[in-house]
Coordinates of C-alpha atoms (C1' of nucleotides) in Angstrom, one line a residue:
Chain G
M472 CA 12.1 -128.4 183.3
K473 CA 10.2 -130.7 181.2
I474 CA 7.0 -131.2 180.4
D475 CA 4.7 -134.4 179.8
P476 CA 2.4 -134.3 177.3
D477 CA 0.3 -137.5 178.7
N478 CA -0.7 -135.0 181.4
P479 CA -4.8 -134.8 180.5
A480 CA -3.4 -131.1 181.7
D481 CA -3.3 -128.6 179.9
L482 CA -0.1 -128.1 177.9
S483 CA 0.0 -124.4 178.6
A484 CA -0.8 -124.5 182.1
Q485 CA 2.0 -127.5 183.0
I486 CA 4.6 -124.7 180.9
A487 CA 2.9 -121.7 182.5
A488 CA 3.7 -124.2 185.8
A489 CA 6.7 -124.6 184.7
I490 CA 8.0 -121.7 184.7
R491 CA 5.9 -120.3 188.1
D492 CA 8.3 -122.9 189.7
A493 CA 11.8 -122.0 188.3
I494 CA 10.1 -118.1 189.2
V495 CA 9.4 -119.5 193.2
D496 CA 12.7 -121.1 193.5
G497 CA 14.9 -119.3 192.1
T498 CA 16.5 -120.6 189.4
L499 CA 14.8 -117.6 186.9
I500 CA 15.8 -113.6 189.1
V501 CA 13.7 -111.0 189.0
D502 CA 14.8 -109.0 184.9
E503 CA 15.9 -111.6 183.8
R504 CA 15.3 -112.7 180.9
L505 CA 13.0 -115.7 179.3
P506 CA 14.3 -117.6 175.9
S507 CA 11.9 -115.8 173.2
E508 CA 8.9 -117.3 172.0
A509 CA 9.9 -119.1 169.4
E510 CA 12.4 -120.8 171.4
L511 CA 10.7 -121.7 173.9
S512 CA 8.7 -123.2 171.6
E513 CA 10.9 -125.7 170.5
Q514 CA 12.9 -125.9 174.7
F515 CA 9.0 -127.6 175.1
E516 CA 8.8 -129.1 172.1
V517 CA 5.2 -127.9 170.9
S518 CA 3.7 -124.7 169.0
R519 CA 4.7 -121.1 169.9
P520 CA -0.2 -120.4 170.2
T521 CA 0.7 -122.2 173.7
V522 CA 3.7 -121.3 174.4
R523 CA 1.9 -117.7 174.6
E524 CA -1.5 -119.2 176.5
A525 CA 1.4 -119.7 178.7
L526 CA 3.3 -116.7 179.3
K527 CA -0.2 -115.0 179.6
R528 CA -1.4 -116.4 181.7
L529 CA 1.7 -116.1 184.3
A530 CA 0.8 -112.4 183.2
A531 CA -2.2 -112.4 184.7
Q532 CA -0.4 -113.4 188.4
S533 CA 2.3 -110.8 187.4
L534 CA 4.7 -112.6 187.7
I535 CA 6.7 -111.6 183.8
R536 CA 6.1 -108.7 181.7
T537 CA 6.5 -109.2 178.0
Q538 CA 8.0 -105.3 176.4
R539 CA 8.2 -106.0 172.0
G540 CA 10.5 -105.6 169.6
A541 CA 14.1 -106.2 169.2
T542 CA 15.5 -106.5 172.5
G543 CA 11.4 -107.8 174.4
G544 CA 10.8 -111.0 174.9
A545 CA 9.3 -111.9 178.2
F546 CA 11.1 -110.9 181.8
V547 CA 11.0 -111.6 185.2
N548 CA 8.9 -109.2 187.0
R549 CA 9.2 -108.2 190.4
L550 CA 6.3 -108.6 192.4
S551 CA 5.3 -105.7 194.2
F552 CA 3.3 -104.9 197.2
E553 CA 1.9 -101.9 194.6
A554 CA 0.6 -104.8 191.6
A555 CA -0.5 -107.9 194.1
Y556 CA -3.1 -105.3 195.9
P557 CA -5.2 -105.8 192.9
Q558 CA -5.1 -109.4 192.8
Q559 CA -5.7 -109.7 196.4
I560 CA -8.6 -106.9 196.6
T561 CA -10.2 -109.0 193.3
T562 CA -9.8 -112.4 195.5
S563 CA -11.4 -110.7 198.2
T564 CA -13.8 -109.0 196.7
L565 CA -14.9 -112.5 194.6
L566 CA -14.4 -114.9 197.9
L567 CA -16.8 -113.0 199.7
S568 CA -19.9 -112.5 196.7
M569 CA -20.2 -116.1 196.1
N570 CA -19.2 -117.7 198.8
A571 CA -21.9 -116.3 200.4
V572 CA -20.3 -115.5 203.3
S573 CA -22.6 -113.5 205.9
F574 CA -21.5 -110.0 206.9
G575 CA -21.1 -110.2 210.6
T576 CA -18.5 -113.2 209.6
A577 CA -16.1 -110.7 206.9
C578 CA -16.7 -108.0 209.7
E579 CA -15.6 -110.0 212.3
A580 CA -12.5 -110.9 210.6
R581 CA -11.9 -106.9 208.8
Y582 CA -12.7 -106.6 212.2
A583 CA -10.3 -108.5 214.5
L584 CA -7.3 -108.7 211.8
E585 CA -7.9 -104.3 212.8
R586 CA -7.0 -104.8 215.9
A587 CA -4.3 -106.6 215.5
C588 CA -2.6 -102.8 213.5
A589 CA -3.9 -101.0 216.3
P590 CA -0.7 -101.9 219.2
L591 CA 1.6 -100.6 215.7
S592 CA 0.0 -98.0 214.9
A593 CA -0.5 -96.5 217.1
D594 CA 3.5 -96.5 218.6
R595 CA 4.3 -95.9 214.6
R596 CA 2.0 -94.2 213.1
S597 CA 3.4 -90.5 212.0
A598 CA 2.5 -87.3 211.5
D599 CA 0.7 -87.4 207.8
H600 CA -1.0 -90.6 208.7
L601 CA -3.0 -88.5 211.1
A602 CA -3.4 -85.5 208.6
T603 CA -5.4 -88.5 206.5
M604 CA -7.6 -89.6 208.7
R605 CA -8.6 -86.4 210.2
A606 CA -9.3 -85.8 206.5
E607 CA -11.3 -88.1 206.0
I608 CA -12.9 -87.4 208.9
H609 CA -14.3 -84.3 207.7
R610 CA -15.3 -85.0 204.7
Q611 CA -17.8 -87.7 206.1
G612 CA -19.0 -84.9 208.6
Q613 CA -20.0 -82.7 204.7
P614 CA -23.4 -82.8 204.5
G615 CA -25.1 -84.1 200.9
L616 CA -22.5 -87.0 201.2
T617 CA -23.4 -89.8 199.1
D618 CA -23.6 -93.0 201.2
E619 CA -20.9 -94.7 198.4
A620 CA -19.1 -91.4 199.3
F621 CA -19.7 -92.0 202.6
C622 CA -17.7 -96.0 202.5
A623 CA -15.7 -94.6 199.8
S624 CA -14.2 -92.5 203.5
D625 CA -14.4 -94.9 205.9
V626 CA -12.4 -97.7 203.8
A627 CA -9.9 -94.5 203.3
F628 CA -9.9 -94.1 206.8
H629 CA -9.3 -97.9 207.8
R630 CA -6.2 -98.1 205.7
A631 CA -4.2 -95.3 206.4
L632 CA -4.4 -96.8 210.6
V633 CA -3.5 -100.0 209.6
D634 CA -0.7 -98.4 206.6
G635 CA 0.5 -96.6 209.8
A636 CA 2.1 -99.6 211.2
G637 CA 4.6 -99.1 208.8
N638 CA 4.6 -102.9 208.0
P639 CA 4.5 -103.8 204.3
V640 CA 2.9 -106.6 205.3
L641 CA 0.3 -105.9 207.0
S642 CA -1.1 -103.5 205.2
Y643 CA -1.4 -105.8 202.1
Q644 CA -2.8 -108.7 203.8
L645 CA -4.9 -104.8 205.4
A646 CA -6.3 -104.3 201.8
G647 CA -7.7 -107.1 200.7
A648 CA -10.5 -107.9 204.4
V649 CA -11.1 -103.6 204.5
E650 CA -11.7 -102.9 200.1
A651 CA -13.3 -106.9 200.3
M652 CA -15.8 -104.7 202.6
Q653 CA -16.5 -102.3 200.8
P654 CA -19.5 -103.9 198.1
L655 CA -21.4 -105.2 201.2
M656 CA -20.9 -101.8 203.1
N657 CA -22.4 -100.0 200.0
M658 CA -25.9 -102.5 200.3
I659 CA -26.6 -100.5 203.7
T660 CA -28.2 -97.3 203.5
F661 CA -26.1 -94.4 206.6
T662 CA -28.9 -92.6 208.1
A663 CA -27.1 -88.9 209.8
R664 CA -27.9 -90.0 213.1
D665 CA -25.4 -93.7 211.6
R666 CA -22.6 -91.3 210.6
A667 CA -22.5 -89.2 213.3
R668 CA -22.1 -92.3 215.3
I669 CA -19.2 -93.6 213.5
I670 CA -17.5 -90.4 212.9
A671 CA -18.0 -89.9 217.1
L672 CA -15.6 -93.3 216.7
H673 CA -14.0 -92.3 214.5
T674 CA -12.2 -89.6 216.2
D675 CA -12.0 -91.7 219.5
I676 CA -9.7 -94.0 216.8
A677 CA -7.9 -91.0 215.8
D678 CA -7.1 -90.1 219.4
A679 CA -6.2 -93.0 220.3
I680 CA -4.0 -93.4 218.2
E681 CA -3.0 -90.1 218.3
A682 CA -1.9 -90.3 222.3
Q683 CA -0.4 -93.7 221.3
D684 CA -2.8 -95.7 223.3
G685 CA -2.9 -98.8 221.6
V686 CA -4.9 -100.4 224.3
A687 CA -8.2 -97.5 224.1
T688 CA -7.0 -97.9 219.7
S689 CA -8.1 -100.9 219.8
A690 CA -11.5 -100.8 222.9
A691 CA -12.7 -98.0 220.0
L692 CA -12.2 -100.7 217.2
T693 CA -14.6 -102.9 218.9
A694 CA -16.1 -100.2 219.1
L695 CA -17.4 -99.9 215.8
E696 CA -17.3 -103.0 215.0
A697 CA -20.4 -103.7 217.7
E698 CA -21.9 -100.6 215.8
T699 CA -21.2 -101.5 212.5
Q700 CA -22.4 -105.2 212.9
T701 CA -26.1 -103.7 214.6
L702 CA -26.4 -101.3 212.1
A703 CA -25.7 -104.2 209.4
A704 CA -28.6 -106.7 211.4
S705 CA -31.0 -103.7 211.3
V706 CA -30.4 -103.2 207.3
F707 CA -31.2 -106.8 206.9
A708 CA -33.6 -107.7 209.5
S709 CA -35.7 -104.5 207.6
R710 CA -35.1 -105.8 204.9
A711 CA -36.9 -108.7 205.3
A712 CA -39.3 -107.7 206.5
R713 CA -40.4 -106.2 203.8
S714 CA -39.5 -108.8 201.0
Chain Q
M24 CA -19.0 -105.3 176.9
K25 CA -16.5 -103.5 174.2
I26 CA -12.7 -103.3 173.5
D27 CA -10.6 -100.2 171.8
P28 CA -8.9 -101.6 168.8
D29 CA -6.9 -97.8 170.0
N30 CA -5.6 -99.1 173.4
P31 CA -2.1 -100.0 173.6
A32 CA -3.0 -102.4 175.5
D33 CA -2.8 -106.0 174.1
L34 CA -6.4 -107.2 172.5
S35 CA -6.5 -109.8 175.4
A36 CA -4.9 -107.8 178.2
Q37 CA -8.3 -105.9 177.6
I38 CA -11.1 -109.5 176.5
A39 CA -9.6 -110.4 180.3
A40 CA -10.3 -107.7 182.3
A41 CA -14.7 -106.7 180.4
I42 CA -14.2 -110.8 181.4
R43 CA -13.7 -110.1 184.6
D44 CA -15.6 -106.4 185.1
A45 CA -18.6 -108.7 184.5
I46 CA -17.9 -111.0 186.6
V47 CA -17.0 -109.2 189.1
D48 CA -20.1 -106.5 188.9
G49 CA -21.9 -109.8 188.7
T50 CA -23.7 -109.4 184.7
L51 CA -21.5 -113.3 184.7
I52 CA -22.7 -115.6 187.3
V53 CA -21.6 -118.3 188.5
D54 CA -21.6 -121.7 186.6
E55 CA -23.3 -119.6 184.2
R56 CA -21.5 -120.9 180.5
L57 CA -19.3 -118.0 178.3
P58 CA -19.9 -117.5 174.4
S59 CA -17.6 -119.5 172.3
E60 CA -14.1 -119.3 171.5
A61 CA -15.7 -119.1 168.6
E62 CA -18.5 -116.7 169.0
L63 CA -16.0 -114.4 171.2
S64 CA -14.1 -113.4 169.0
E65 CA -17.0 -112.5 166.6
Q66 CA -18.6 -110.3 169.3
F67 CA -15.0 -108.8 170.2
E68 CA -14.1 -108.1 166.3
V69 CA -10.5 -110.7 167.4
S70 CA -9.7 -114.1 165.9
R71 CA -10.0 -117.0 168.0
P72 CA -6.3 -117.1 169.3
T73 CA -7.1 -113.6 171.0
V74 CA -9.8 -114.8 172.4
R75 CA -8.3 -117.9 173.4
E76 CA -5.1 -116.3 175.6
A77 CA -8.0 -113.3 177.5
L78 CA -9.7 -117.0 178.5
K79 CA -6.1 -118.8 179.9
R80 CA -6.2 -115.5 181.5
L81 CA -8.3 -115.5 183.6
A82 CA -8.3 -119.5 184.3
A83 CA -4.9 -119.0 185.2
Q84 CA -7.3 -116.9 188.0
S85 CA -9.5 -119.1 189.0
L86 CA -12.1 -117.4 187.2
I87 CA -13.3 -119.8 185.0
R88 CA -13.1 -122.9 183.5
T89 CA -13.1 -124.6 180.3
Q90 CA -14.4 -127.8 179.5
R91 CA -14.3 -130.0 176.1
G92 CA -16.8 -131.6 174.2
A93 CA -19.9 -130.9 172.8
T94 CA -21.4 -129.0 175.7
G95 CA -18.4 -127.4 176.5
G96 CA -16.9 -124.0 177.0
A97 CA -15.8 -122.1 179.3
F98 CA -17.8 -121.5 182.8
V99 CA -17.5 -118.9 185.1
N100 CA -15.7 -120.5 188.3
R101 CA -17.5 -120.3 191.7
L102 CA -14.2 -119.1 193.5
S103 CA -13.5 -121.0 196.7
F104 CA -11.1 -120.6 199.0
E105 CA -9.6 -123.5 199.5
A106 CA -8.7 -123.3 195.0
A107 CA -7.8 -119.4 196.1
Y108 CA -5.3 -120.6 198.8
P109 CA -2.2 -122.0 196.6
Q110 CA -2.8 -118.7 194.7
Q111 CA -2.5 -116.1 197.5
I112 CA 0.6 -118.0 199.3
T113 CA 3.1 -118.2 196.2
T114 CA 2.0 -114.6 196.4
S115 CA 2.4 -113.7 200.0
T116 CA 5.6 -115.9 199.7
L117 CA 7.8 -113.8 195.8
L118 CA 6.1 -110.7 197.9
L119 CA 8.7 -111.3 200.8
S120 CA 11.6 -113.0 198.9
M121 CA 11.5 -110.8 196.3
N122 CA 11.2 -107.1 197.9
A123 CA 13.9 -107.6 200.6
V124 CA 11.2 -108.3 203.4
S125 CA 13.2 -108.6 207.0
F126 CA 12.4 -111.5 208.4
G127 CA 11.6 -109.4 211.5
T128 CA 9.3 -107.4 209.7
A129 CA 7.2 -110.1 208.2
C130 CA 6.7 -111.9 211.9
E131 CA 5.7 -108.8 213.6
A132 CA 2.9 -108.7 210.7
R133 CA 2.2 -112.6 211.1
Y134 CA 1.7 -113.0 214.6
A135 CA -0.2 -109.7 215.1
L136 CA -2.7 -111.4 213.1
E137 CA -2.3 -114.9 214.8
R138 CA -2.9 -112.8 217.8
A139 CA -6.5 -111.2 216.4
C140 CA -7.5 -114.9 216.0
A141 CA -6.2 -116.1 219.3
P142 CA -9.0 -114.5 220.5
L143 CA -11.9 -116.0 218.7
S144 CA -10.2 -119.7 218.5
A145 CA -9.7 -119.3 222.0
D146 CA -13.7 -119.2 222.2
R147 CA -15.1 -120.9 220.0
R148 CA -12.1 -124.1 218.7
S149 CA -13.2 -127.8 218.4
A150 CA -12.0 -130.4 220.0
D151 CA -10.4 -130.8 216.3
H152 CA -8.8 -128.3 215.4
L153 CA -7.2 -128.9 219.7
A154 CA -6.2 -132.6 219.3
T155 CA -4.3 -131.6 215.8
M156 CA -2.3 -128.8 217.9
R157 CA -1.9 -131.4 220.4
A158 CA -0.5 -134.2 217.7
E159 CA 1.5 -131.9 216.0
I160 CA 3.3 -130.7 219.5
H161 CA 4.1 -134.5 219.8
R162 CA 5.4 -134.7 216.7
Q163 CA 7.8 -131.4 217.1
G164 CA 9.1 -133.7 219.7
Q165 CA 9.9 -136.7 218.1
P166 CA 13.9 -136.9 217.8
G167 CA 15.7 -137.3 214.2
L168 CA 13.0 -134.6 212.7
T169 CA 14.3 -132.1 209.9
D170 CA 14.9 -128.4 210.1
E171 CA 12.5 -128.7 207.4
A172 CA 9.4 -131.6 208.6
F173 CA 9.8 -129.1 212.2
C174 CA 8.8 -125.8 210.5
A175 CA 6.4 -127.6 208.3
S176 CA 5.0 -129.0 211.8
D177 CA 4.9 -124.8 213.1
V178 CA 2.5 -123.8 210.2
A179 CA 0.9 -127.4 210.6
F180 CA -0.1 -126.8 214.3
H181 CA -0.2 -122.3 213.4
R182 CA -2.8 -123.2 211.5
A183 CA -5.1 -125.5 213.0
L184 CA -4.4 -122.9 215.4
V185 CA -6.0 -120.0 213.2
D186 CA -9.2 -121.9 211.4
G187 CA -10.3 -123.3 215.0
A188 CA -11.4 -119.5 214.7
G189 CA -14.1 -120.4 212.4
N190 CA -13.8 -118.1 210.4
P191 CA -12.8 -118.2 206.8
V192 CA -12.0 -115.0 205.5
L193 CA -9.5 -115.1 209.0
S194 CA -8.2 -118.4 207.6
Y195 CA -8.0 -117.6 204.3
Q196 CA -5.7 -114.0 204.8
L197 CA -3.5 -115.9 207.1
A198 CA -2.5 -118.5 205.5
G199 CA -1.2 -115.9 202.9
A200 CA 0.7 -114.5 206.2
V201 CA 1.9 -118.3 207.9
E202 CA 3.1 -119.7 204.3
A203 CA 5.0 -117.3 203.5
M204 CA 7.2 -116.8 206.5
Q205 CA 8.2 -121.3 205.5
P206 CA 10.9 -120.5 203.0
L207 CA 12.5 -117.4 205.7
M208 CA 12.0 -120.1 208.4
N209 CA 13.9 -122.2 206.7
M210 CA 16.4 -120.6 206.7
I211 CA 17.6 -121.0 210.4
T212 CA 19.2 -124.3 212.1
F213 CA 16.9 -125.1 215.1
T214 CA 18.3 -126.9 218.2
A215 CA 17.5 -129.1 220.6
R216 CA 17.2 -126.5 223.1
D217 CA 15.6 -124.3 220.6
R218 CA 13.2 -126.7 219.8
A219 CA 12.2 -127.2 223.1
R220 CA 11.5 -123.9 223.4
I221 CA 9.7 -123.8 220.7
I222 CA 7.1 -127.3 222.0
A223 CA 7.1 -125.7 225.6
L224 CA 6.0 -122.4 224.3
H225 CA 3.8 -124.3 221.7
T226 CA 2.6 -126.5 224.6
D227 CA 1.2 -122.4 226.7
I228 CA -0.6 -122.0 223.7
A229 CA -2.5 -125.2 223.1
D230 CA -2.8 -125.3 227.6
A231 CA -4.9 -121.7 226.6
I232 CA -6.8 -122.4 223.9
E233 CA -8.2 -125.4 225.6
A234 CA -9.1 -123.5 228.3
Q235 CA -10.7 -120.8 226.2
D236 CA -8.3 -118.3 227.5
G237 CA -8.5 -115.6 225.3
V238 CA -5.6 -113.5 226.9
A239 CA -3.0 -116.3 227.4
T240 CA -3.3 -117.6 224.0
S241 CA -1.6 -113.9 223.2
A242 CA 0.0 -113.7 225.6
A243 CA 2.0 -116.9 225.1
L244 CA 1.6 -115.8 220.8
T245 CA 3.8 -113.1 222.2
A246 CA 6.3 -114.5 223.9
L247 CA 6.8 -117.9 221.2
E248 CA 7.0 -113.9 218.4
A249 CA 10.0 -112.7 221.2
E250 CA 11.0 -116.3 221.4
T251 CA 11.6 -117.2 217.2
Q252 CA 12.8 -113.0 216.9
T253 CA 15.4 -114.0 219.2
L254 CA 16.6 -117.0 217.5
A255 CA 16.7 -115.6 214.5
A256 CA 18.6 -112.1 215.9
S257 CA 21.5 -115.3 217.2
V258 CA 21.7 -116.7 213.2
F259 CA 21.8 -114.3 211.4
A260 CA 24.3 -112.4 213.5
S261 CA 26.5 -115.5 213.6
R262 CA 25.4 -116.4 210.0
A263 CA 27.0 -112.5 209.1
A264 CA 30.5 -113.0 210.9
R265 CA 30.9 -116.2 209.2
S266 CA 30.9 -113.9 206.2
Chain E
dA1052 C1' 29.8 -85.3 164.7
dA1053 C1' 24.8 -86.1 164.2
dT1054 C1' 21.2 -87.0 162.2
dT1055 C1' 18.1 -90.1 159.7
dT1056 C1' 17.7 -94.7 157.3
dT1057 C1' 18.0 -99.6 157.0
dC1058 C1' 17.4 -103.5 159.6
dA1059 C1' 16.6 -107.3 162.7
dT1060 C1' 14.3 -109.0 166.8
dA1061 C1' 10.2 -110.6 169.2
dT1062 C1' 5.8 -109.6 170.7
dG1063 C1' 1.5 -109.0 168.7
dT1064 C1' -2.6 -111.2 166.0
dC1065 C1' -4.9 -113.7 162.4
dT1066 C1' -6.3 -117.8 159.2
dT1067 C1' -6.7 -122.2 158.4
dA1068 C1' -6.9 -126.4 159.7
dC1069 C1' -6.4 -130.4 161.7
dA1070 C1' -7.1 -133.5 167.2
dA1071 C1' -9.1 -135.2 171.4
dT1072 C1' -13.3 -134.5 173.7
dT1073 C1' -18.3 -134.8 174.7
dA1074 C1' -23.3 -134.7 174.6
dG1075 C1' -27.0 -136.2 172.6
dT1076 C1' -29.1 -138.3 169.2
dG1077 C1' -30.3 -142.7 165.3
dT1078 C1' -29.3 -147.5 164.5
dT1079 C1' -28.3 -151.8 165.4
dT1080 C1' -28.5 -155.3 167.8
dG1081 C1' -29.9 -159.1 171.2
Chain A
dC159 C1' -38.0 -153.1 173.4
dA160 C1' -34.3 -152.2 175.5
dA161 C1' -29.5 -152.0 175.5
dA162 C1' -25.2 -151.1 172.9
dC163 C1' -23.3 -149.5 169.6
dA164 C1' -21.4 -146.4 166.2
dC165 C1' -22.2 -141.4 164.2
dT166 C1' -22.7 -136.3 164.7
dA167 C1' -21.9 -131.8 165.7
dA168 C1' -20.5 -129.1 168.6
dT169 C1' -16.9 -127.2 171.5
dT170 C1' -12.0 -127.2 172.8
dG171 C1' -6.8 -128.3 172.3
dT172 C1' -3.0 -127.5 169.8
dA173 C1' -0.5 -126.2 165.0
dA174 C1' 2.1 -124.5 162.0
dG175 C1' 2.5 -120.0 158.6
dA176 C1' 2.1 -115.1 157.7
dC177 C1' 1.9 -110.9 158.0
dA178 C1' 0.7 -106.4 161.1
dT179 C1' 4.0 -103.6 164.8
dA180 C1' 7.4 -102.0 167.7
dT181 C1' 11.7 -101.0 169.2
dG182 C1' 17.0 -101.2 169.4
dA183 C1' 21.0 -101.1 167.4
dA184 C1' 24.3 -100.6 163.2
dA185 C1' 24.7 -98.3 159.6
dA186 C1' 24.4 -94.8 155.8
dT187 C1' 24.0 -89.9 155.6
dT188 C1' 24.6 -84.9 155.9

DNA sequence: AATTTTCATATGTCTTACAATTAGTGTTTG
DNA sequence: CAAACACTAATTGTAAGACATATGAAAATT
């Protein structure tokens, strides 16, 4: 594990890359303790602050954790799906907001991915997932609900649908696509009539899931996508007209 | 933008979180220059190394870039899909290898997501994407190809399929699912007969895409998934028997 | 034996300093 | 006058040393 002092890249970036590679290729295994900062600075022939910057880079990616004290140090993290979620969501959100991705494109991706989960979720959903979906539908019908709370409930509903597939890899990937849409959804004002239509489609989805009918679930998702796209188009059109 | 000195969390983590939040909620916009390290250390009332550790955390997530020199400093990055790919792939790969995700689960997720792209890709694929797919099929038929090269070509084929949908959000999400499978696929030994079957299915997919037949594309993907699962099951079974 | 104290070790933070890079500025020179 | 050049100031990159703080383990004490 060596670094090139002539490399124009920052030493801390090089050191971080070297350690990251060691983790990815299995040279460093989960829960293994890295050498202390002082030892690393000797090994790489750099100062301790430089080593620390490298370790902070890795910590930012949840690849290591640090612990103070006598038996402390930096340890290789077991990257859990739970820990990876926030990262994935932040990145997805920024990708949408910084790259002028249209609402239509993001929405299309989201529903395409959800339809991918539909047959699996219809097949495997537990009573728990179904109950969550029904509960969120009920919440969405409550009077006095703000648009933001409505959107948050919408996200919770769809995540229950996705989690119903019982595949952590799918849940992880979908989390990014679904949650990243929330800021875009929050730009929409939902009238009572809009909400009623969405709730009706949610009910269709929940019914199809309950009946373990994957095809019907997909169809209902397609209808919901169309509804969402139409709604967004009208909102953006009226907003454009006003300005 | 403040931090709490009584917070048990590292100051650099708090500072990084504060700046990240400012980027996510739009307080800091793309290409905006952050205050210099010296100014930040005054604002947050910490030392420069601490500020630097915070900035390195953000740099590790591609949220900022730094530039040396007179007009240098730290700038908010436009998070591009290209820059986010490697991150997404590394994270997905580690999630699979560190969480005892079975081959079956990962494979199921991958093909479910690919099927989500199939109708869109069949509808929109350019001649370019089709040509890439045909070229990779041809490469896969070359004699003397190593298993690793075969897998790499397989990934390239599937990425062309996904990119054909012309939806960057889908391409981004799929990159993680497809690329992260590669280490798992590399554990498989492909006999000449295995390869022939896979190539035949790839050809079916390319034909369906060329005919812009989304249903046929999905069906071919389902067949390929079944083939891959069967193949993997036999490989792992014989490996288990040997040991 | 249980509790407290001490101690060694490691990370967290601060201070100061210098090196390297780079845009702008001023000066010299053709 | 214009162009090349040297200088300057600002900023990040790296280094070295020190102290603060947390923490587990060993030693001392009750």
